[in-house]
mmCIF file with all atom_site columns, C-alpha atoms in Angstrom:
data_model
loop_
_atom_site.group_PDB
_atom_site.id
_atom_site.type_symbol
_atom_site.label_atom_id
_atom_site.label_alt_id
_atom_site.label_comp_id
_atom_site.label_asym_id
_atom_site.label_entity_id
_atom_site.label_seq_id
_atom_site.pdbx_PDB_ins_code
_atom_site.Cartn_x
_atom_site.Cartn_y
_atom_site.Cartn_z
_atom_site.occupancy
_atom_site.B_iso_or_equiv
_atom_site.pdbx_formal_charge
_atom_site.auth_seq_id
_atom_site.auth_comp_id
_atom_site.auth_asym_id
_atom_site.auth_atom_id
_atom_site.pdbx_PDB_model_num
ATOM 1  C CA . MET A 1 1  ? -15.968 -13.612 14.026  1.00 45.00 ? 1  MET A CA 1
ATOM 2  C CA . ALA A 1 2  ? -18.070 -11.148 16.015  1.00 50.00 ? 2  ALA A CA 1
ATOM 3  C CA . ALA A 1 3  ? -19.077 -13.904 18.411  1.00 51.00 ? 3  ALA A CA 1
ATOM 4  C CA . ALA A 1 4  ? -15.428 -14.697 19.189  1.00 53.00 ? 4  ALA A CA 1
ATOM 5  C CA . ARG A 1 5  ? -14.748 -11.076 20.129  1.00 56.00 ? 5  ARG A CA 1
ATOM 6  C CA . ALA A 1 6  ? -17.721 -11.014 22.432  1.00 66.00 ? 6  ALA A CA 1
ATOM 7  C CA . THR A 1 7  ? -16.316 -13.946 24.457  1.00 85.00 ? 7  THR A CA 1
ATOM 8  C CA . ILE A 1 8  ? -13.140 -12.107 25.467  1.00 88.00 ? 8  ILE A CA 1
ATOM 9  C CA . THR A 1 9  ? -13.616 -10.643 28.904  1.00 92.00 ? 9  THR A CA 1
ATOM 10 C CA . PRO A 1 10 ? -12.218 -7.284  29.941  1.00 92.00 ? 10 PRO A CA 1
ATOM 11 C CA . GLU A 1 11 ? -9.848  -9.120  32.256  1.00 92.00 ? 11 GLU A CA 1
ATOM 12 C CA . HIS A 1 12 ? -8.543  -11.265 29.425  1.00 93.00 ? 12 HIS A CA 1
ATOM 13 C CA . ARG A 1 13 ? -8.059  -8.158  27.253  1.00 93.00 ? 13 ARG A CA 1
ATOM 14 C CA . ALA A 1 14 ? -6.084  -6.531  30.081  1.00 92.00 ? 14 ALA A CA 1
ATOM 15 C CA . LEU A 1 15 ? -3.913  -9.653  30.403  1.00 93.00 ? 15 LEU A CA 1
ATOM 16 C CA . ILE A 1 16 ? -3.216  -9.685  26.654  1.00 92.00 ? 16 ILE A CA 1
ATOM 17 C CA . SER A 1 17 ? -2.356  -5.978  26.780  1.00 91.00 ? 17 SER A CA 1
ATOM 18 C CA . THR A 1 18 ? -0.004  -6.469  29.712  1.00 90.00 ? 18 THR A CA 1
ATOM 19 C CA . ARG A 1 19 ? 1.785   -9.406  28.086  1.00 89.00 ? 19 ARG A CA 1
ATOM 20 C CA . THR A 1 20 ? 2.113   -7.507  24.840  1.00 86.00 ? 20 THR A CA 1
ATOM 21 C CA . ARG A 1 21 ? 3.648   -4.508  26.601  1.00 86.00 ? 21 ARG A CA 1
ATOM 22 C CA . GLU A 1 22 ? 6.066   -6.808  28.423  1.00 85.00 ? 22 GLU A CA 1
ATOM 23 C CA . ALA A 1 23 ? 7.101   -8.541  25.208  1.00 81.00 ? 23 ALA A CA 1
ATOM 24 C CA . MET A 1 24 ? 7.535   -5.241  23.369  1.00 80.00 ? 24 MET A CA 1
ATOM 25 C CA . ALA A 1 25 ? 9.794   -3.964  26.153  1.00 80.00 ? 25 ALA A CA 1
ATOM 26 C CA . SER A 1 26 ? 12.547  -6.221  24.832  1.00 84.00 ? 26 SER A CA 1
ATOM 27 C CA . PRO A 1 27 ? 14.902  -4.348  22.485  1.00 86.00 ? 27 PRO A CA 1
ATOM 28 C CA . GLU A 1 28 ? 15.435  -7.613  20.584  1.00 87.00 ? 28 GLU A CA 1
ATOM 29 C CA . VAL A 1 29 ? 11.731  -7.948  19.831  1.00 84.00 ? 29 VAL A CA 1
ATOM 30 C CA . ARG A 1 30 ? 11.485  -4.324  18.712  1.00 86.00 ? 30 ARG A CA 1
ATOM 31 C CA . ARG A 1 31 ? 14.585  -4.778  16.517  1.00 91.00 ? 31 ARG A CA 1
ATOM 32 C CA . ARG A 1 32 ? 13.149  -7.911  14.854  1.00 91.00 ? 32 ARG A CA 1
ATOM 33 C CA . ILE A 1 33 ? 9.835   -6.220  14.196  1.00 89.00 ? 33 ILE A CA 1
ATOM 34 C CA . SER A 1 34 ? 11.582  -3.143  12.809  1.00 92.00 ? 34 SER A CA 1
ATOM 35 C CA . GLU A 1 35 ? 13.782  -5.212  10.497  1.00 95.00 ? 35 GLU A CA 1
ATOM 36 C CA . ALA A 1 36 ? 10.820  -7.235  9.226   1.00 95.00 ? 36 ALA A CA 1
ATOM 37 C CA . THR A 1 37 ? 8.872   -4.048  8.591   1.00 94.00 ? 37 THR A CA 1
ATOM 38 C CA . LYS A 1 38 ? 11.789  -2.535  6.654   1.00 95.00 ? 38 LYS A CA 1
ATOM 39 C CA . ARG A 1 39 ? 12.155  -5.719  4.549   1.00 95.00 ? 39 ARG A CA 1
ATOM 40 C CA . GLY A 1 40 ? 8.451   -5.662  3.755   1.00 94.00 ? 40 GLY A CA 1
ATOM 41 C CA . MET A 1 41 ? 8.535   -2.008  2.779   1.00 95.00 ? 41 MET A CA 1
ATOM 42 C CA . ALA A 1 42 ? 11.567  -2.579  0.536   1.00 94.00 ? 42 ALA A CA 1
ATOM 43 C CA . ALA A 1 43 ? 9.900   -5.547  -1.189  1.00 94.00 ? 43 ALA A CA 1
ATOM 44 C CA . ARG A 1 44 ? 6.762   -3.536  -1.804  1.00 94.00 ? 44 ARG A CA 1
ATOM 45 C CA . ALA A 1 45 ? 8.767   -0.615  -3.207  1.00 94.00 ? 45 ALA A CA 1
ATOM 46 C CA . ALA A 1 46 ? 10.669  -2.951  -5.526  1.00 94.00 ? 46 ALA A CA 1
ATOM 47 C CA . SER A 1 47 ? 7.419   -4.458  -6.788  1.00 93.00 ? 47 SER A CA 1
ATOM 48 C CA . GLU A 1 48 ? 5.903   -1.021  -7.382  1.00 95.00 ? 48 GLU A CA 1
ATOM 49 C CA . ARG A 1 49 ? 9.047   0.123   -9.161  1.00 94.00 ? 49 ARG A CA 1
ATOM 50 C CA . ALA A 1 50 ? 8.910   -2.898  -11.516 1.00 94.00 ? 50 ALA A CA 1
ATOM 51 C CA . GLN A 1 51 ? 5.251   -2.198  -12.244 1.00 95.00 ? 51 GLN A CA 1
ATOM 52 C CA . LEU A 1 52 ? 5.991   1.474   -12.897 1.00 95.00 ? 52 LEU A CA 1
ATOM 53 C CA . TYR A 1 53 ? 8.726   0.557   -15.384 1.00 96.00 ? 53 TYR A CA 1
ATOM 54 C CA . ALA A 1 54 ? 6.332   -1.812  -17.152 1.00 96.00 ? 54 ALA A CA 1
ATOM 55 C CA . LEU A 1 55 ? 3.692   0.935   -17.403 1.00 95.00 ? 55 LEU A CA 1
ATOM 56 C CA . ARG A 1 56 ? 6.272   3.409   -18.738 1.00 96.00 ? 56 ARG A CA 1
ATOM 57 C CA . ASP A 1 57 ? 7.436   0.917   -21.359 1.00 97.00 ? 57 ASP A CA 1
ATOM 58 C CA . ALA A 1 58 ? 3.845   0.255   -22.446 1.00 96.00 ? 58 ALA A CA 1
ATOM 59 C CA . TRP A 1 59 ? 3.128   3.981   -22.614 1.00 96.00 ? 59 TRP A CA 1
ATOM 60 C CA . LYS A 1 60 ? 6.211   4.641   -24.755 1.00 96.00 ? 60 LYS A CA 1
ATOM 61 C CA . ALA A 1 61 ? 5.330   1.767   -27.092 1.00 97.00 ? 61 ALA A CA 1
ATOM 62 C CA . ALA A 1 62 ? 1.703   2.891   -27.544 1.00 97.00 ? 62 ALA A CA 1
ATOM 63 C CA . ASP A 1 63 ? 0.549   4.945   -30.508 1.00 97.00 ? 63 ASP A CA 1
ATOM 64 C CA . PRO A 1 64 ? -0.011  8.637   -29.577 1.00 95.00 ? 64 PRO A CA 1
ATOM 65 C CA . ARG A 1 65 ? -3.688  8.314   -30.574 1.00 95.00 ? 65 ARG A CA 1
ATOM 66 C CA . ALA A 1 66 ? -4.091  5.392   -28.174 1.00 95.00 ? 66 ALA A CA 1
ATOM 67 C CA . ARG A 1 67 ? -2.403  7.403   -25.424 1.00 93.00 ? 67 ARG A CA 1
ATOM 68 C CA . ARG A 1 68 ? -4.781  10.322  -26.002 1.00 89.00 ? 68 ARG A CA 1
ATOM 69 C CA . ARG A 1 69 ? -7.804  8.049   -25.916 1.00 89.00 ? 69 ARG A CA 1
ATOM 70 C CA . PHE A 1 70 ? -6.555  6.380   -22.742 1.00 89.00 ? 70 PHE A CA 1
ATOM 71 C CA . VAL A 1 71 ? -6.138  9.751   -21.004 1.00 87.00 ? 71 VAL A CA 1
ATOM 72 C CA . GLN A 1 72 ? -9.570  10.831  -22.229 1.00 84.00 ? 72 GLN A CA 1
ATOM 73 C CA . GLU A 1 73 ? -11.135 7.679   -20.796 1.00 86.00 ? 73 GLU A CA 1
ATOM 74 C CA . LEU A 1 74 ? -9.171  8.002   -17.592 1.00 84.00 ? 74 LEU A CA 1
ATOM 75 C CA . LEU A 1 75 ? -9.822  11.666  -16.894 1.00 83.00 ? 75 LEU A CA 1
ATOM 76 C CA . GLY A 1 76 ? -12.950 12.261  -18.946 1.00 80.00 ? 76 GLY A CA 1
ATOM 77 C CA . ASP A 1 77 ? -13.701 14.656  -21.769 1.00 66.00 ? 77 ASP A CA 1
ATOM 78 C CA . ARG A 1 78 ? -13.500 17.673  -19.432 1.00 69.00 ? 78 ARG A CA 1
ATOM 79 C CA . LEU A 1 79 ? -9.713  17.544  -19.852 1.00 62.00 ? 79 LEU A CA 1
ATOM 80 C CA . TRP A 1 80 ? -10.019 18.568  -23.494 1.00 60.00 ? 80 TRP A CA 1
ATOM 81 C CA . GLU A 1 81 ? -12.590 21.335  -22.977 1.00 66.00 ? 81 GLU A CA 1
ATOM 82 C CA . VAL A 1 82 ? -11.322 24.897  -23.423 1.00 62.00 ? 82 VAL A CA 1
ATOM 83 C CA . GLY A 1 83 ? -12.627 27.798  -21.407 1.00 58.00 ? 83 GLY A CA 1
ATOM 84 C CA . PRO A 1 84 ? -14.086 28.367  -17.959 1.00 56.00 ? 84 PRO A CA 1
#
């Protein structure tokens, strides 16, 4: 992939940049990009929300001793130490 980047001349980069700016000047293009971005963000949030609910359900169903051990493994034994 590095070789392909080396073949693009500064003039070609400038042309790409100019064409991109021209295309982005269109309110319709900006609107379509904005809508697609918002749809993608909403889909990701929905997926994360479903995963969060699944984790909460698993946590609630787990034995308290298993929860404690999980937290110990996750955060380490320092969590349970008392004192400075």
